[in-house]
CSV table of C-alpha atoms in Angstrom, one decimal:
chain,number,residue,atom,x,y,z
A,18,UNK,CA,-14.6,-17.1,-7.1
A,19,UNK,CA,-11.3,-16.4,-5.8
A,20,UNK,CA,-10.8,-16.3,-1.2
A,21,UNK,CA,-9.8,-13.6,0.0
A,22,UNK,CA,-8.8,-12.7,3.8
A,23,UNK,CA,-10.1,-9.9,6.1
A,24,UNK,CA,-8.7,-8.1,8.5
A,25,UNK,CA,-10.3,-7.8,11.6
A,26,UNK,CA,-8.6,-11.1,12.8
A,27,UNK,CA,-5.2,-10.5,11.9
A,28,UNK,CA,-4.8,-6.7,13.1
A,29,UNK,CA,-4.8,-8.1,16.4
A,30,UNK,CA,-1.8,-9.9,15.9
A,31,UNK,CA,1.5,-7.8,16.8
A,32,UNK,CA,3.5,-7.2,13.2
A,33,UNK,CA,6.4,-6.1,14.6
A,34,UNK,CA,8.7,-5.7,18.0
A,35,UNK,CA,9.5,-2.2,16.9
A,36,UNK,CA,6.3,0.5,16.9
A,37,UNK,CA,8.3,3.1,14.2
A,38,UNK,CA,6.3,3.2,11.8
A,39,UNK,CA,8.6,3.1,9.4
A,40,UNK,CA,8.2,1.0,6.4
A,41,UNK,CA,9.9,-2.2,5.8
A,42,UNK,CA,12.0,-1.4,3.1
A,43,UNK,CA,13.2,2.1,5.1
A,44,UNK,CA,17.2,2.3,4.9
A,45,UNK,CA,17.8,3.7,7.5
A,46,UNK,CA,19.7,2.7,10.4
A,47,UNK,CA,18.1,4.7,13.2
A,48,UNK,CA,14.7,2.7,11.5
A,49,UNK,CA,12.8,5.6,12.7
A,50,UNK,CA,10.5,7.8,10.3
A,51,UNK,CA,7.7,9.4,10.6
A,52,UNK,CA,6.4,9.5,7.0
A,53,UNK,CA,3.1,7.7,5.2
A,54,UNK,CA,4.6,4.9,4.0
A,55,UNK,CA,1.4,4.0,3.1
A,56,UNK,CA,3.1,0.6,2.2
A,57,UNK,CA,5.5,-2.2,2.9
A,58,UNK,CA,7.6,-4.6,1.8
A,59,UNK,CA,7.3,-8.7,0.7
A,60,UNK,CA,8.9,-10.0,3.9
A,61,UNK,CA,6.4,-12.2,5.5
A,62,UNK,CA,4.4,-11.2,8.2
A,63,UNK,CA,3.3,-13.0,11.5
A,64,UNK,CA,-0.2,-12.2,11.3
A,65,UNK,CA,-2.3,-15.4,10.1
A,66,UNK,CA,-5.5,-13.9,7.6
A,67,UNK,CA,-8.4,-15.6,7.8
A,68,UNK,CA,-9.8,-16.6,4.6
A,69,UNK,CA,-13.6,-15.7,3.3
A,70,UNK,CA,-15.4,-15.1,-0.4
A,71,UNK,CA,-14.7,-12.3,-2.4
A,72,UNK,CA,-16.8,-10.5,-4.3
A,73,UNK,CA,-16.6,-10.3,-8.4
A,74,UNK,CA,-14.9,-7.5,-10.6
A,75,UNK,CA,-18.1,-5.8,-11.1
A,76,UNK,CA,-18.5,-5.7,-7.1
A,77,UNK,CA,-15.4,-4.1,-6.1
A,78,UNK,CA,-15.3,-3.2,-2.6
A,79,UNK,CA,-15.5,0.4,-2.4
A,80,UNK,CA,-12.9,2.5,-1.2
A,81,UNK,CA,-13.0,5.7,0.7
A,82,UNK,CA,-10.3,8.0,2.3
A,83,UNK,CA,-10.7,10.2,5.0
A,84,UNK,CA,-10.5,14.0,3.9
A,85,UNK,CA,-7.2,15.0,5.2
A,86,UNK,CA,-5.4,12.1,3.3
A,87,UNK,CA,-4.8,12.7,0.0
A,88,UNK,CA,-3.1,9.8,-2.4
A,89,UNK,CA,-2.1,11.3,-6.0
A,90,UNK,CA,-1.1,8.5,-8.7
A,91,UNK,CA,-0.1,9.6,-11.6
A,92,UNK,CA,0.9,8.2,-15.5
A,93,UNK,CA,-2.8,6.5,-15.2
A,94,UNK,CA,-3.3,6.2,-18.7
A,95,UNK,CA,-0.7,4.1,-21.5
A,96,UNK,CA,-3.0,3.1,-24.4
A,97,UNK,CA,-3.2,0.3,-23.5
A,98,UNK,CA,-5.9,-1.4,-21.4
A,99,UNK,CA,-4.1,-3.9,-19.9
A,100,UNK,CA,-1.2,-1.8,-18.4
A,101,UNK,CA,-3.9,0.5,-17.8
A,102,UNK,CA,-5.8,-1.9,-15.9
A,103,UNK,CA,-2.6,-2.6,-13.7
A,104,UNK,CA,-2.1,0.6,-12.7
A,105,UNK,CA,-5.5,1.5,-12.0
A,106,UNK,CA,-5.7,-1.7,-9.5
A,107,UNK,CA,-2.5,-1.1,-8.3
A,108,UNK,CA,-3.7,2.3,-7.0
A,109,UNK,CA,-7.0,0.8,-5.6
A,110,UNK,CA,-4.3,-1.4,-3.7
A,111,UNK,CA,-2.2,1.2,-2.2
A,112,UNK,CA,-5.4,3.0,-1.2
A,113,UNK,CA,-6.7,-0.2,0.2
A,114,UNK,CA,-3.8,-0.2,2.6
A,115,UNK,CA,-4.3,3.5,3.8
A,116,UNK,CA,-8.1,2.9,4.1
A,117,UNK,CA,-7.3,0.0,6.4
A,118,UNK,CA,-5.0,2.3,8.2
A,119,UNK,CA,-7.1,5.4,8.7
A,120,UNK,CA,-10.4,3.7,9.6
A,121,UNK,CA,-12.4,3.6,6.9
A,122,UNK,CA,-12.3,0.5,6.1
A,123,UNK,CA,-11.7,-1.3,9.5
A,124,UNK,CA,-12.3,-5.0,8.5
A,125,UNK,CA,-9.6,-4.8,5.8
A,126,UNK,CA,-11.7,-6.5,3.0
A,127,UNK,CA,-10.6,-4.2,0.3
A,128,UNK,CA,-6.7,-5.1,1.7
A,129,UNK,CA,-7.6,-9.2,0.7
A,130,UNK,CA,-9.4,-8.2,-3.0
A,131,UNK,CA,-6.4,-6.4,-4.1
A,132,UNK,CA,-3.2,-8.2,-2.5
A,133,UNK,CA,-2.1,-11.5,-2.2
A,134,UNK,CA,0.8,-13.8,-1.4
A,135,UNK,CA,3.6,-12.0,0.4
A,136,UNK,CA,2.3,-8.7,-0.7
A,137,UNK,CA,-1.1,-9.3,1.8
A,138,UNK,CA,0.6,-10.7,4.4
A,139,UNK,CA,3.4,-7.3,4.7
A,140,UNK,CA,-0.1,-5.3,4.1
A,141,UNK,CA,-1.9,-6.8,7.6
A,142,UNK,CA,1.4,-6.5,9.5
A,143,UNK,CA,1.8,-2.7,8.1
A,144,UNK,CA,-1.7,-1.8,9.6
A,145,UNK,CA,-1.5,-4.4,12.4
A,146,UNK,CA,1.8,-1.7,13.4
A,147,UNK,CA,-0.2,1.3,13.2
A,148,UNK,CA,-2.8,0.1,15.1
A,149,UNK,CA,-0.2,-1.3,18.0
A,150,UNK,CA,1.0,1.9,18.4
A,151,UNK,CA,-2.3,3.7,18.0
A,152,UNK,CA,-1.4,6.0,15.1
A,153,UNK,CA,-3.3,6.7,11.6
A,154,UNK,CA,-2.5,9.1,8.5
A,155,UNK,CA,-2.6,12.4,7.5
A,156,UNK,CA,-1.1,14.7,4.8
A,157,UNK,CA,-1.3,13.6,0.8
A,158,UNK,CA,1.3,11.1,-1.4
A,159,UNK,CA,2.6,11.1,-4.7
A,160,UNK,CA,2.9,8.7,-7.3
A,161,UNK,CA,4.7,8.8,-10.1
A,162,UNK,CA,6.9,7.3,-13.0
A,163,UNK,CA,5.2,4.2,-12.6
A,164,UNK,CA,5.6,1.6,-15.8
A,165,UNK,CA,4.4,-1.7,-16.1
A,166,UNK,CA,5.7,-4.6,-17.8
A,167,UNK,CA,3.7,-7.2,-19.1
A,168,UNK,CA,4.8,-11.0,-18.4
A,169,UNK,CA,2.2,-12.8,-19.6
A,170,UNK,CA,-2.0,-12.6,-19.9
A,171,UNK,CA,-2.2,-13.0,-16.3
A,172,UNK,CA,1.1,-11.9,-15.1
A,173,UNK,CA,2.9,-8.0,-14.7
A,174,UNK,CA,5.9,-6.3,-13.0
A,175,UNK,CA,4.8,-2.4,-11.8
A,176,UNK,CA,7.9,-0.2,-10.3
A,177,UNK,CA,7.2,3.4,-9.6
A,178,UNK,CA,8.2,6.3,-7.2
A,179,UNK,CA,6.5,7.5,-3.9
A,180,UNK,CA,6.7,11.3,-2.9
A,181,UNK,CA,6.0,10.6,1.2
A,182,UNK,CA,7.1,14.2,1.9
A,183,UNK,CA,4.0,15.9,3.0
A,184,UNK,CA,2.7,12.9,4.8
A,185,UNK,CA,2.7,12.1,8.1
A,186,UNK,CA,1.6,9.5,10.8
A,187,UNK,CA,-0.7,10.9,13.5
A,188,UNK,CA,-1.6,10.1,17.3
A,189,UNK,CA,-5.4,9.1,17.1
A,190,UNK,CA,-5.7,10.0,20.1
A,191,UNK,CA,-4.6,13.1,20.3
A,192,UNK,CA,-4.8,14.1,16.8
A,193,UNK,CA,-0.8,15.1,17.5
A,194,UNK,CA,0.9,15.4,14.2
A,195,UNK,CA,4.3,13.9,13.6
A,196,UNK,CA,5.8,16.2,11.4
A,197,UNK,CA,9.2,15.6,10.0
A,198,UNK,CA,11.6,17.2,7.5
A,199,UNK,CA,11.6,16.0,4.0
A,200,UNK,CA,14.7,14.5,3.4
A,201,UNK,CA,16.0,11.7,0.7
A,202,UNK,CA,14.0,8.8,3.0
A,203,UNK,CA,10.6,10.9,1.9
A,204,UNK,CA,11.1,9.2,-1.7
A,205,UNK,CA,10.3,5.6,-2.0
A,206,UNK,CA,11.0,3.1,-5.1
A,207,UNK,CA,8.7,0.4,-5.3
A,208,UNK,CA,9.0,-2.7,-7.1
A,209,UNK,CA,5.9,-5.3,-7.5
A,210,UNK,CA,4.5,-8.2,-9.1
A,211,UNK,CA,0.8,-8.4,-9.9
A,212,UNK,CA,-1.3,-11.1,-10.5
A,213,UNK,CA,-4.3,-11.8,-12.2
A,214,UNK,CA,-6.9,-13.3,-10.4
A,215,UNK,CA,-9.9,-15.8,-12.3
A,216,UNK,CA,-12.0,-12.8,-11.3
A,217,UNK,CA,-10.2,-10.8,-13.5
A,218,UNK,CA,-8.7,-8.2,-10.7
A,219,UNK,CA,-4.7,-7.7,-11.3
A,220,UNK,CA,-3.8,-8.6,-7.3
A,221,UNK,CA,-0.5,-7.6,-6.2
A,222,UNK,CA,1.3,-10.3,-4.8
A,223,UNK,CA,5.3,-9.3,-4.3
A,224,UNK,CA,6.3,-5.8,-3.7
A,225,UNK,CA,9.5,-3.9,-2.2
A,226,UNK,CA,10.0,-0.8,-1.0
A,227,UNK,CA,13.3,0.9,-1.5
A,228,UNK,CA,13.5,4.2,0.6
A,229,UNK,CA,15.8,7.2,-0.7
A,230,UNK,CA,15.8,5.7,-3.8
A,231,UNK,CA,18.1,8.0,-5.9
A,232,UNK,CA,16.0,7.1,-9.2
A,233,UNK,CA,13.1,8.8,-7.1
A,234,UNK,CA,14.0,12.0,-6.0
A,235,UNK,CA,13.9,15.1,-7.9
């Protein structure tokens, strides 16, 4: 069985000086937006996960969003399994992330079954940031023109597109919406590395976010 880290340790760690919640990979030089990034980039994080077991490919944690966030992937199927596998535990990761986020899955443990390496440690900062400054999700994502390349049996590269504009970060407290204007930072190019773990999930372990990404924007 492969470890795998939760999250209730490391949230408590701060991610980051600034509380924007912008993504890593944001562009832009006032470093503020207001937009799901619902991700982050490869840059190592401070936190420090602690390890614990996982739980087998026919155990997957499950993983529920709360019903005002909505995440949309699309290009799901290829023909072939493997790529199909990829992308369908690629999404299960970027949901993973948002679940973390928004709540419903506060100890993180479906964060450490589908991300590893660099790729885990930007996700616990990204929700450790959200937590610091006491904000969740709300609004949908989309996902799209994503295309996987096979390195290997146990080895793939994934890029695809975000579409961040109808999501937005949200005071829990107050349930205050942050609302901003789509603009060219709303689109996101991502560009990962999955693994394949003995337990057969594909983990991703690298991945870089590129915001108002030309290639992304219709």
């Amino acid at each position: 069985m492969t470890r795998r880290p939760t999250l209730l340790a490391a949230i408590t760690l701060t991610a980051a000086a600034a509380l924007s919640l912008s993504a890593c990979g944001n562009d832009d030089s006032s470093g503020k937006n207001d937009k799901i990034a619902g991700a982050d980039t490869s840059e190592e994080a401070s936190a420090s996960p602690t390890p614990s077991t996982s739980t087998a490919v026919s155990d997957r944690p499950k993983i529920t969003l709360p019903s005002d966030l909505t995440l949309d992937f699309e290009d799901t199927k290829t023909g072939d399994a493997v790529k199909d596998a990829v992308l369908s535990d690629n999404a299960e990761r970027m949901r993973a992330v948002d679940a973390a986020i928004t709540g419903t899955d506060p100890k993180g443990e479906a964060i450490g079954y589908y991300n590893t390496g660099k790729a885990l440690d930007a996700a616990l900062a990204w929700v450790a940031e959200f937590k610091d400054a006491g904000a969740t999700m709300t609004g949908s994502a989309r996902y799209y023109d994503r295309e996987v390349t096979l390195k290997g049996k146990t080895s793939a590269g994934l890029t695809f597109c975000a579409d961040e504009g109808k999501g937005f970060s949200k005071d829990k407290k107050t349930g205050k919406v942050s609302r901003t204007p789509v603009t060219k930072n709303s689109y996101v190019f991502y560009n990962t590395r999955l693994d394949k773990n003995p337990d057969g999930v594909w983990q991703t372990s690298q991945i870089i976010s590129t915001r108002g990404a030309a290639q992304c924007q219709p």
